[in-house]
GROMACS .gro file of C-alpha atoms in nm:
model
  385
    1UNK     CA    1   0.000   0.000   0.000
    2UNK     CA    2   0.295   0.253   0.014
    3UNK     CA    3   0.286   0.284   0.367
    4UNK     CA    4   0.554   0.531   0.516
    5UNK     CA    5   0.772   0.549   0.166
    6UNK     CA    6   0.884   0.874   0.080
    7UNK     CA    7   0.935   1.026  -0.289
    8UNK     CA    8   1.209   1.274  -0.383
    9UNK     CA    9   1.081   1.272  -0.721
   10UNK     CA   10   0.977   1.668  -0.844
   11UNK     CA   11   0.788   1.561  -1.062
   12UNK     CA   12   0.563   1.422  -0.845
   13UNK     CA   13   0.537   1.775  -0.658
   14UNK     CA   14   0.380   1.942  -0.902
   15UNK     CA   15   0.187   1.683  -1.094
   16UNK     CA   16  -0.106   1.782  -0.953
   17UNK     CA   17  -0.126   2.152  -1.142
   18UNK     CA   18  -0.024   2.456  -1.040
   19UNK     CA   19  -0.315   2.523  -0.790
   20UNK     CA   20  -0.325   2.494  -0.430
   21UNK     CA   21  -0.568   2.223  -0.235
   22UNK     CA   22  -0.796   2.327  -0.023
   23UNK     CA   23  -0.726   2.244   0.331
   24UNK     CA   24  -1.090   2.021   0.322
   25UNK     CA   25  -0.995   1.845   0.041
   26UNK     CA   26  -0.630   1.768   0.195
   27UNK     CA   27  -0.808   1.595   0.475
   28UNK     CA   28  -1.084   1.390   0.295
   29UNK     CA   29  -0.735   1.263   0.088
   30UNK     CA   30  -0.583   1.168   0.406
   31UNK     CA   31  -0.896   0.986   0.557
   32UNK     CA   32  -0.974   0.798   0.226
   33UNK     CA   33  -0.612   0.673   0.236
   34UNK     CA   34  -0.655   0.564   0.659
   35UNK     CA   35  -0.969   0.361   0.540
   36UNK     CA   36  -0.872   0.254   0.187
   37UNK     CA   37  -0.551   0.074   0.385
   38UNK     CA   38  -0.797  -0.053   0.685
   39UNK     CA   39  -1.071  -0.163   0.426
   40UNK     CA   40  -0.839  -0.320   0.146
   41UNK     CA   41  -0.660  -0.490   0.468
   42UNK     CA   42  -0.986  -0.637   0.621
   43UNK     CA   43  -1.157  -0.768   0.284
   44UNK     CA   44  -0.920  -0.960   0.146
   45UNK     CA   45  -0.745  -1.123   0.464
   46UNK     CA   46  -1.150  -1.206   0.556
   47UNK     CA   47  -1.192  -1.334   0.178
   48UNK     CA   48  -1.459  -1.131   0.095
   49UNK     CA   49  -1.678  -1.355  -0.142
   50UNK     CA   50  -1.458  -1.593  -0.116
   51UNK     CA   51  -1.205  -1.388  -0.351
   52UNK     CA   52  -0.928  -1.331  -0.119
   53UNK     CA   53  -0.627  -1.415   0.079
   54UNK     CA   54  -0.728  -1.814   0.135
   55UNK     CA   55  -0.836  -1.876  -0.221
   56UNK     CA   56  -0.501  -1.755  -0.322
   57UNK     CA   57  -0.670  -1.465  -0.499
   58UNK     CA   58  -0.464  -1.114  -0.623
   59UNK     CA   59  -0.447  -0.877  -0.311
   60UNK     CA   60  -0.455  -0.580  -0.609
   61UNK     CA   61  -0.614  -0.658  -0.949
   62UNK     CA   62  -0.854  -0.539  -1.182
   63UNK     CA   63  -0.868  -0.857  -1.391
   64UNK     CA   64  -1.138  -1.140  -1.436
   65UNK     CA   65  -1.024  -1.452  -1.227
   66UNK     CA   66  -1.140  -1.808  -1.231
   67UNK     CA   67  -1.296  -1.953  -0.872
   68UNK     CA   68  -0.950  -2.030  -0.754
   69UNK     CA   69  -0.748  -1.683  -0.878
   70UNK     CA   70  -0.601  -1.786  -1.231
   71UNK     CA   71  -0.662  -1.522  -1.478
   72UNK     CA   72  -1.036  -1.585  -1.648
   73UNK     CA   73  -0.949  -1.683  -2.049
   74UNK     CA   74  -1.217  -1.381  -2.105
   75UNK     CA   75  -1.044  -1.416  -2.466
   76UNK     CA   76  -1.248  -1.710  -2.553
   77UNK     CA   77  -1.598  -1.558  -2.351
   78UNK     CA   78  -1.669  -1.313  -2.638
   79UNK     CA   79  -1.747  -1.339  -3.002
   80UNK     CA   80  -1.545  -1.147  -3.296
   81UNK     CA   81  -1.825  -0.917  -3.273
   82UNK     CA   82  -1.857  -0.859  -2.915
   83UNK     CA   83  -2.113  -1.081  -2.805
   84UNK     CA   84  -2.097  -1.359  -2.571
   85UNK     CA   85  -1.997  -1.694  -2.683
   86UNK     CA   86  -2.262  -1.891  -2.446
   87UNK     CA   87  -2.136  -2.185  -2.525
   88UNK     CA   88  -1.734  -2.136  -2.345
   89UNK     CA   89  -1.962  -1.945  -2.067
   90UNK     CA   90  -2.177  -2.265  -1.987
   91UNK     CA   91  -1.799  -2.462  -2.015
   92UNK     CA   92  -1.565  -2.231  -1.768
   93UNK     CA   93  -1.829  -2.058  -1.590
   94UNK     CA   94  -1.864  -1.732  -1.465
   95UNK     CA   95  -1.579  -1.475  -1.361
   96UNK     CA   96  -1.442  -1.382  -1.009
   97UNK     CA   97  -1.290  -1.060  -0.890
   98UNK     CA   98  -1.034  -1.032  -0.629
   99UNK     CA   99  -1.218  -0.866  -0.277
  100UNK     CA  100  -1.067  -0.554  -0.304
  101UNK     CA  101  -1.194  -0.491  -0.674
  102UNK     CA  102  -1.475  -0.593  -0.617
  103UNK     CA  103  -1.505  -0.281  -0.308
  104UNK     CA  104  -1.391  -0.070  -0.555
  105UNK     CA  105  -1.648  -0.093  -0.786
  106UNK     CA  106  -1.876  -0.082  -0.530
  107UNK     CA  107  -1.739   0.234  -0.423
  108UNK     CA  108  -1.715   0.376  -0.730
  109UNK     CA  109  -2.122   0.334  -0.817
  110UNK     CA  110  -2.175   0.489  -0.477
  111UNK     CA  111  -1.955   0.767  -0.617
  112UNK     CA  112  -2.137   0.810  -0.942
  113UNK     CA  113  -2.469   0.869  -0.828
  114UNK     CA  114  -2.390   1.076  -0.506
  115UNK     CA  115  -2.164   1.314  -0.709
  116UNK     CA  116  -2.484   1.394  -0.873
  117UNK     CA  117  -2.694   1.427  -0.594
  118UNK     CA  118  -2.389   1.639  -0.395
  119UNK     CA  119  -2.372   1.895  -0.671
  120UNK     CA  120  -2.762   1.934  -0.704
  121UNK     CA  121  -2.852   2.005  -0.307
  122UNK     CA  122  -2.507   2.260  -0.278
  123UNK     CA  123  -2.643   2.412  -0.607
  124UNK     CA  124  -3.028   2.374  -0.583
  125UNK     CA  125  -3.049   2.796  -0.525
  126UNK     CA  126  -2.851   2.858  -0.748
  127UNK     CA  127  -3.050   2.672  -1.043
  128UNK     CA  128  -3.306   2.975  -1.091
  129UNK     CA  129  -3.087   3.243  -1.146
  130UNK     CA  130  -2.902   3.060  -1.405
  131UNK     CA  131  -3.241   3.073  -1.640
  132UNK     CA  132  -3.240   3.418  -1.592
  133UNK     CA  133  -3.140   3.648  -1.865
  134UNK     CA  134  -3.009   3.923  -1.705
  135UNK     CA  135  -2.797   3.897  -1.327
  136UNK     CA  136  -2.720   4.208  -1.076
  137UNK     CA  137  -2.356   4.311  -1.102
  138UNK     CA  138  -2.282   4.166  -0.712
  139UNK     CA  139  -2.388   3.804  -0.898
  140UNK     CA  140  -2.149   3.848  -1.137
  141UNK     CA  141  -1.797   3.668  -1.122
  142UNK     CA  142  -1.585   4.029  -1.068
  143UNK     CA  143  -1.363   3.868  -1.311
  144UNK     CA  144  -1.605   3.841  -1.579
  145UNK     CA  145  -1.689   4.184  -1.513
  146UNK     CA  146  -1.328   4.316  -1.623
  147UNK     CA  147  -1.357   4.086  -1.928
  148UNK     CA  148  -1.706   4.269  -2.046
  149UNK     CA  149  -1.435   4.500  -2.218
  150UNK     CA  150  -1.297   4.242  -2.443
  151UNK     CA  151  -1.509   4.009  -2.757
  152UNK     CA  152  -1.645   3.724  -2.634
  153UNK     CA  153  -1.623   3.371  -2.892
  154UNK     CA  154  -1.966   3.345  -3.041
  155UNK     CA  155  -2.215   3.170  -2.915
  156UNK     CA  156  -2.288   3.037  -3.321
  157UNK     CA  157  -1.959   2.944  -3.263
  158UNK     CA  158  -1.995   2.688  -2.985
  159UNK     CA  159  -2.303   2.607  -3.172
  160UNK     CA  160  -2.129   2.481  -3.503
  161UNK     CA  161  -1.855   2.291  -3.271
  162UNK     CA  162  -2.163   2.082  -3.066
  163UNK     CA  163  -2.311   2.026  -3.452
  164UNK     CA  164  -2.008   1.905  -3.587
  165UNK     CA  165  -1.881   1.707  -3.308
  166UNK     CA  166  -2.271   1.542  -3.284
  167UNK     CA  167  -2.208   1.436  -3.678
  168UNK     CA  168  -1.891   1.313  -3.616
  169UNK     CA  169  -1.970   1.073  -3.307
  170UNK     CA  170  -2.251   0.948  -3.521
  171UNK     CA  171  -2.130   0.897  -3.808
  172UNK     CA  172  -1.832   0.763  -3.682
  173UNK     CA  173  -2.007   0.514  -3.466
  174UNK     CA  174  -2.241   0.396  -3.789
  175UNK     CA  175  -1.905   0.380  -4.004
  176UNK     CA  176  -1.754   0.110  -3.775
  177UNK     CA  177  -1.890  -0.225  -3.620
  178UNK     CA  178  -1.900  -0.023  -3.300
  179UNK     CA  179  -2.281  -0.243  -3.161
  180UNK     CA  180  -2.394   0.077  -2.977
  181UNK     CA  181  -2.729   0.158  -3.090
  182UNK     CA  182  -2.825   0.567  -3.219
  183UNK     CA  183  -3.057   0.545  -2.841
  184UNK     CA  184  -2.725   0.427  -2.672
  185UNK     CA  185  -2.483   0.677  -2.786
  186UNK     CA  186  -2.768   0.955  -2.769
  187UNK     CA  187  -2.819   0.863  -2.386
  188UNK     CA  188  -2.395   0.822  -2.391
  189UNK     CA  189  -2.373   1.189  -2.436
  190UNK     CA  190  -2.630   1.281  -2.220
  191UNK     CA  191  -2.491   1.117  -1.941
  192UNK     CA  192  -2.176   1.299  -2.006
  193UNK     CA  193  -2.370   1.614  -2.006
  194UNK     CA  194  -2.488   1.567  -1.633
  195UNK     CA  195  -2.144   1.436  -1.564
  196UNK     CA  196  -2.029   1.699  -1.675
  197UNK     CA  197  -2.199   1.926  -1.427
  198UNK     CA  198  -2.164   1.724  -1.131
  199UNK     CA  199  -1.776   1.673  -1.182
  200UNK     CA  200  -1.734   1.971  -1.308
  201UNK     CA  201  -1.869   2.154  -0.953
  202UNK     CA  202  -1.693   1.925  -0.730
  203UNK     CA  203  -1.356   1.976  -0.903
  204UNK     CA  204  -1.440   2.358  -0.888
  205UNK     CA  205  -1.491   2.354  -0.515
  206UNK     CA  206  -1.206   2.080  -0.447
  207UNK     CA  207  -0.951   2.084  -0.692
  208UNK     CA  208  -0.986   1.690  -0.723
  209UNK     CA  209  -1.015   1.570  -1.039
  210UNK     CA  210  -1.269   1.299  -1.062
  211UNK     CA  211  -1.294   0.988  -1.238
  212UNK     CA  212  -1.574   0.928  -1.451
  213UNK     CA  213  -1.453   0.607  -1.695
  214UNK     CA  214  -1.553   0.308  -1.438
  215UNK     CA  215  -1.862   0.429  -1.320
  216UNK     CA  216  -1.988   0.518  -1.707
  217UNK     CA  217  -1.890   0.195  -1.792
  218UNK     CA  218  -2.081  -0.015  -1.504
  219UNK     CA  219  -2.394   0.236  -1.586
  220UNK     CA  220  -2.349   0.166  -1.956
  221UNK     CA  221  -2.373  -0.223  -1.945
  222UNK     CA  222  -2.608  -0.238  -1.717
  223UNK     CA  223  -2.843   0.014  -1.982
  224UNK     CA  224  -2.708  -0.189  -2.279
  225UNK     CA  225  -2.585  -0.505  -2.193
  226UNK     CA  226  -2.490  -0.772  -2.426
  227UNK     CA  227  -2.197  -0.608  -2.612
  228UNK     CA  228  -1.804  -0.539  -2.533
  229UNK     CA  229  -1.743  -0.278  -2.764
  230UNK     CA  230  -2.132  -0.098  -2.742
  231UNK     CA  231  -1.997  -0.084  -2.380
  232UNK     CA  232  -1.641   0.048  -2.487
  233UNK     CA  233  -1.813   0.338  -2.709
  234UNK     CA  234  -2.060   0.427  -2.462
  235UNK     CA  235  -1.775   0.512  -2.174
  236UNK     CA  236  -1.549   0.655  -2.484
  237UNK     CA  237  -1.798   0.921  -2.541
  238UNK     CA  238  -2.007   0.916  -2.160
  239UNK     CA  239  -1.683   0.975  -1.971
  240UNK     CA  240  -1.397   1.064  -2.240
  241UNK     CA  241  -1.666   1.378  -2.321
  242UNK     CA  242  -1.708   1.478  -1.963
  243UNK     CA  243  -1.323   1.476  -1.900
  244UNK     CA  244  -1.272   1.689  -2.186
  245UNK     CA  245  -1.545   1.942  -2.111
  246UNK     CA  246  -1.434   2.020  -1.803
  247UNK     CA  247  -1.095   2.040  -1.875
  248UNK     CA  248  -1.204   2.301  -2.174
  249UNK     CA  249  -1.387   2.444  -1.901
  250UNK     CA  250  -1.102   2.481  -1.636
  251UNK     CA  251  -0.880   2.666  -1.950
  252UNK     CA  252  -1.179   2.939  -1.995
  253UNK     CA  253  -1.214   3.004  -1.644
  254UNK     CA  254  -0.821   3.011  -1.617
  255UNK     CA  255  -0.825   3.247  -1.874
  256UNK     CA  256  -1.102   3.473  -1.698
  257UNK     CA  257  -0.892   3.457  -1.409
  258UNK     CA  258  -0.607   3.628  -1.596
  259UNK     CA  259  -0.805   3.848  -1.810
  260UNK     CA  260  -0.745   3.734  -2.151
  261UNK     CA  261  -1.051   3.741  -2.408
  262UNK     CA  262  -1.197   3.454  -2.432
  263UNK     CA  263  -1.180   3.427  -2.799
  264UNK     CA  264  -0.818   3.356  -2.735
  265UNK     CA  265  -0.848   3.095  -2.553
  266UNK     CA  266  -1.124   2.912  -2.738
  267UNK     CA  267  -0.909   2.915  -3.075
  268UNK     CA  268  -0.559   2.768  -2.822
  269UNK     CA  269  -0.736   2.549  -2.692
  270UNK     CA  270  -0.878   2.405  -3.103
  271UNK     CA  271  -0.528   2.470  -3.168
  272UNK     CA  272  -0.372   2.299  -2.862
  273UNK     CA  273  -0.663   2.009  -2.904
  274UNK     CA  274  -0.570   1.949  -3.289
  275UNK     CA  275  -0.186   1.918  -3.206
  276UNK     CA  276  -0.236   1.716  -2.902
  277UNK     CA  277  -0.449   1.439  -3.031
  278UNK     CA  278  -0.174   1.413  -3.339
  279UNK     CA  279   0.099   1.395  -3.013
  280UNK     CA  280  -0.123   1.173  -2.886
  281UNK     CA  281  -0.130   0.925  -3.160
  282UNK     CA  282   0.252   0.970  -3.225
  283UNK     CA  283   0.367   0.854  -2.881
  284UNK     CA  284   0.124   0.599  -2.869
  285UNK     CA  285   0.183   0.404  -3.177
  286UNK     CA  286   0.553   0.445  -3.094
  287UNK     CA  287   0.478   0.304  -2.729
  288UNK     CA  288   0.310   0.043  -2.822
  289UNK     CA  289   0.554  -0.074  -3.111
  290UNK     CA  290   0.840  -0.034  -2.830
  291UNK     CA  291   0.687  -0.110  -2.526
  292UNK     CA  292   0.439  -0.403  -2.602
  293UNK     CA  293   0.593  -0.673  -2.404
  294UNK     CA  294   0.602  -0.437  -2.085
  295UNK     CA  295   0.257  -0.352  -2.135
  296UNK     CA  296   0.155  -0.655  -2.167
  297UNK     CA  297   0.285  -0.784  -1.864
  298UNK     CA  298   0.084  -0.799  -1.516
  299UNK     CA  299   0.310  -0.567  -1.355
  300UNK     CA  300   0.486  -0.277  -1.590
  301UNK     CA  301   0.858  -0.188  -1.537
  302UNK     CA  302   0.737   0.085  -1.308
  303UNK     CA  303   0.763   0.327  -1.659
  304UNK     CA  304   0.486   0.159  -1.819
  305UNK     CA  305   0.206  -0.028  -1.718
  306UNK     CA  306  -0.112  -0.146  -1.890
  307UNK     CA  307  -0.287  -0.156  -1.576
  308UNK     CA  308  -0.541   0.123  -1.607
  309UNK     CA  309  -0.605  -0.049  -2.008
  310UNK     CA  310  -0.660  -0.398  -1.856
  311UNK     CA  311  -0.893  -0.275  -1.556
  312UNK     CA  312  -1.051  -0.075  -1.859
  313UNK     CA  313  -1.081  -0.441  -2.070
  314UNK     CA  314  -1.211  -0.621  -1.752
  315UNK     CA  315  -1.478  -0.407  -1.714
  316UNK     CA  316  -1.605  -0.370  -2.062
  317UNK     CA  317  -1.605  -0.791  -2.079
  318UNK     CA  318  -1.763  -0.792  -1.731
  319UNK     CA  319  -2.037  -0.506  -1.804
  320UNK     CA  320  -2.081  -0.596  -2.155
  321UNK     CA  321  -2.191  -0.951  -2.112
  322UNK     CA  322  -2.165  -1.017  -1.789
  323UNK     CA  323  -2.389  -0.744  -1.650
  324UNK     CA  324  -2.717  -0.959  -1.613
  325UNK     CA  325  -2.511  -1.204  -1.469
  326UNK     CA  326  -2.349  -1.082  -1.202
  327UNK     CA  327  -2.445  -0.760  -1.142
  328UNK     CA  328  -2.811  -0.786  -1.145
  329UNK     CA  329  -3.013  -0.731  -0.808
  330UNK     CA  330  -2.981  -1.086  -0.658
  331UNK     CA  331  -2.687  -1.208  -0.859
  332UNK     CA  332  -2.350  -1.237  -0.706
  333UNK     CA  333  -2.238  -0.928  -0.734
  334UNK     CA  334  -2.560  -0.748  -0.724
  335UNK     CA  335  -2.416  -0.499  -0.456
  336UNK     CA  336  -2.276  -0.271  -0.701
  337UNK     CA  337  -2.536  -0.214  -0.879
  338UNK     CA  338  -2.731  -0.117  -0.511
  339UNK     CA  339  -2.447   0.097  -0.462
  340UNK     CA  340  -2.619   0.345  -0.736
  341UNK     CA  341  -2.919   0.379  -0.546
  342UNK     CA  342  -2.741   0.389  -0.261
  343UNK     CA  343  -2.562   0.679  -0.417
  344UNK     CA  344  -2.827   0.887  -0.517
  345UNK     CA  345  -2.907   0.962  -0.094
  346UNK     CA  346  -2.616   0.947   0.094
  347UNK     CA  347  -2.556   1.298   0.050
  348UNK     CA  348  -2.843   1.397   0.205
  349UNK     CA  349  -2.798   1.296   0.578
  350UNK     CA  350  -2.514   1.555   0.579
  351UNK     CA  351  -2.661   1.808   0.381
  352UNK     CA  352  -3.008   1.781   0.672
  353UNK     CA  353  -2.775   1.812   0.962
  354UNK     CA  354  -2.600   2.080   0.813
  355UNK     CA  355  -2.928   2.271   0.762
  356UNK     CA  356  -3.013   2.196   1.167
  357UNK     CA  357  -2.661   2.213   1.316
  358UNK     CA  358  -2.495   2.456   1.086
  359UNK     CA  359  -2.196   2.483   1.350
  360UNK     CA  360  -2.073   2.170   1.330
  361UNK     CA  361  -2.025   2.200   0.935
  362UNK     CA  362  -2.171   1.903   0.806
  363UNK     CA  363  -2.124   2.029   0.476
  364UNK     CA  364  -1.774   2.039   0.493
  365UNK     CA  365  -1.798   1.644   0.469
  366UNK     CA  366  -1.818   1.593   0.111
  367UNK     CA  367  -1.891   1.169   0.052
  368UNK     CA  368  -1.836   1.182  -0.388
  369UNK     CA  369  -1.466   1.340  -0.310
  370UNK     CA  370  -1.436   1.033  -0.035
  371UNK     CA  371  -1.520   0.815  -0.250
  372UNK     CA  372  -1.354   0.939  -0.532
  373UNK     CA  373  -0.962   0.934  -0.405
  374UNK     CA  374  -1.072   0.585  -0.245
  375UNK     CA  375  -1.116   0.441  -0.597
  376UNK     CA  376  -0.824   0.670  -0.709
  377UNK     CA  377  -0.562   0.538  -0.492
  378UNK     CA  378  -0.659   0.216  -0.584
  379UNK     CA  379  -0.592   0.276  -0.931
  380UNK     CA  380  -0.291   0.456  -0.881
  381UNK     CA  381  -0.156   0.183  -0.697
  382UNK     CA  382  -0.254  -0.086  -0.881
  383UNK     CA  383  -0.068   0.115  -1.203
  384UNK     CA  384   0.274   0.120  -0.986
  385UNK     CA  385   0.225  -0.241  -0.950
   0.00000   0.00000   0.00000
């Protein structure tokens, strides 16, 4: 778990940007680490499901295991085209996940839904005034107000971008043998719309950066099950969308911050978004030509690591056409999918006793960023594995 290790590595110091944390969000980090260590610790040395320490089972892993902790041949479970092949299924049975995992994705559709819920009662008042036309100059961001004096990027503008980029993940999707259905994508990017909102608000207030991909995923197979790569294009466009609009929108408000007009920005950022996904496909290919065997491997060289592409793999195989299998209320792993309901009201105990005991600042308790690092140092550690 990393337990007292120190890092020298600068790098490290300022990989998380150039911002400050607050001091709240410094402490939920430090209390999701106390019970991530206490909770990983207790589940698999209890062999949670019978997926842990006495069934020999991965104490970290985000892979599909057999009943007794050998990697699941998921290879042979799906079709050329995605779908299940029922016949190996009936033959090799169904998959196991190591305890811990298995937490994790619990904890991360807990997360999901209760970011949603979070950003909605801190933000209920505020949903009225944003329909209004006109605002009084106190409501107004006093940095906005100094960049009145400069040309603002059109609103046609964003317009034509939405357009396009709507014709393009359509078209795209109908071009390929992606499985996802015109419904499926359509509720893909409206998902990512909501996400967008929710993340977007929580990483405003926090300066943690969420992570959207698992929980898109588990929502997306459990909407469209049936398919591995349906599931892979929903969570491409329901949670690689959201990332990107907020980190568009953390550059615009950077640039308010600093004054600049905002036309600026909007063309660096098309300009810095049509050279980076050419880097981006550059260092890959080259990383993959170079660094195959490493990334293949279950551990990395501590460089390189397919770890966060393999959890990725497991979970599109295990939503896509395992959903209804284990995941379904009264299946074996039916918890997770409890955990979104679950999700939806666990904000709301804190956000009641803030209302009655406002001065013990129950609202300083924020469960989505809990959650959140939880999942996050599990996936950071299980990448330096």
């Amino acid at each position: 778990m990393g337990l007292f290790s120190i890092s020298l590595d600068w790098s490290m110091a300022g990989g998380r940007g150039p911002l400050f944390m607050p001091l709240s969000t410094q402490i939920h980090e430090i209390l999701a680490l106390v019970i991530s260590i206490f909770a990983f610790f207790l589940v698999y040395s209890k062999s949670w499901h019978g997926a842990g320490l006495n069934q020999n089972f991965p104490f970290l892993s985000a892979s599909l295991l057999t009943s007794d902790g050998k990697p699941y041949p998921y290879r042979q479970a799906i079709n050329t085209d995605g779908t299940a092949n029922e016949q190996f299924i009936q033959t090799a049975g169904l998959p196991f996940f190591t305890a811990t995992f298995y937490l994790i994705q619990i904890l991360t559709s807990v997360y999901l839904t209760s970011s949603l819920s979070h950003a909605v009662l801190n933000n209920y008042h505020l949903i009225g005034p944003l329909l209004k036309r006109m605002k009084s100059p106190e409501e107004i961001d006093p940095h906005r107000v100094v960049c009145h004096k400069y040309r603002d990027f059109p609103i046609w503008g964003f317009a034509v971008m939405v357009i396009v980029s709507f014709a393009l993940t359509f078209g795209m999707s109908l071009a390929s043998p992606s499985g996802i259905s015109f419904a499926g994508l359509l509720v893909a990017l409206i998902v990512s719309f909501l996400m967008t909102l929710a993340g977007g608000f929580i990483s405003a207030v926090t300066g943690f950066q969420v992570r959207l991909t698992s929980g898109i995923q588990m929502l997306g197979g459990l909407m469209f099950p049936g398919r591995v790569f349906q599931n892979i294009w929903f969570t491409a466009y329901g949670a690689g969308s959201a990332m990107q609009a907020m980190s568009i929108l953390q550059d615009l408000k950077f640039g308010q911050y600093v004054h600049l007009p905002q036309y600026i920005v909007v063309y660096s950022q098309l300009i810095g978004g049509g050279v980076g996904a050419l880097a981006t496909v550059i260092v890959m290919k080259a990383i993959l030509k170079n660094e195959r065997d490493v990334l293949i491997s279950a551990h990395g060289n501590g460089v390189f690591s397919g770890a966060e592409t393999a959890a990725s793999q497991a979970r599109a195989i295990s939503w896509g056409i395992f959903s209804r299998r284990l995941f379904l209320f009264g299946q074996k792993y039916s918890t997770v999918s409890w955990g979104i309901v679950v999700g939806i009201f666990l904000p709301i105990p804190f956000f009641v006793a803030h209302k009655f005991w406002p001065r013990y600042k129950f609202n300083l308790f924020n469960v989505p960023l809990l959650l959140g690092i939880t999942t996050g140092l599990y996936n950071c550690k299980l990448s330096d594995n």
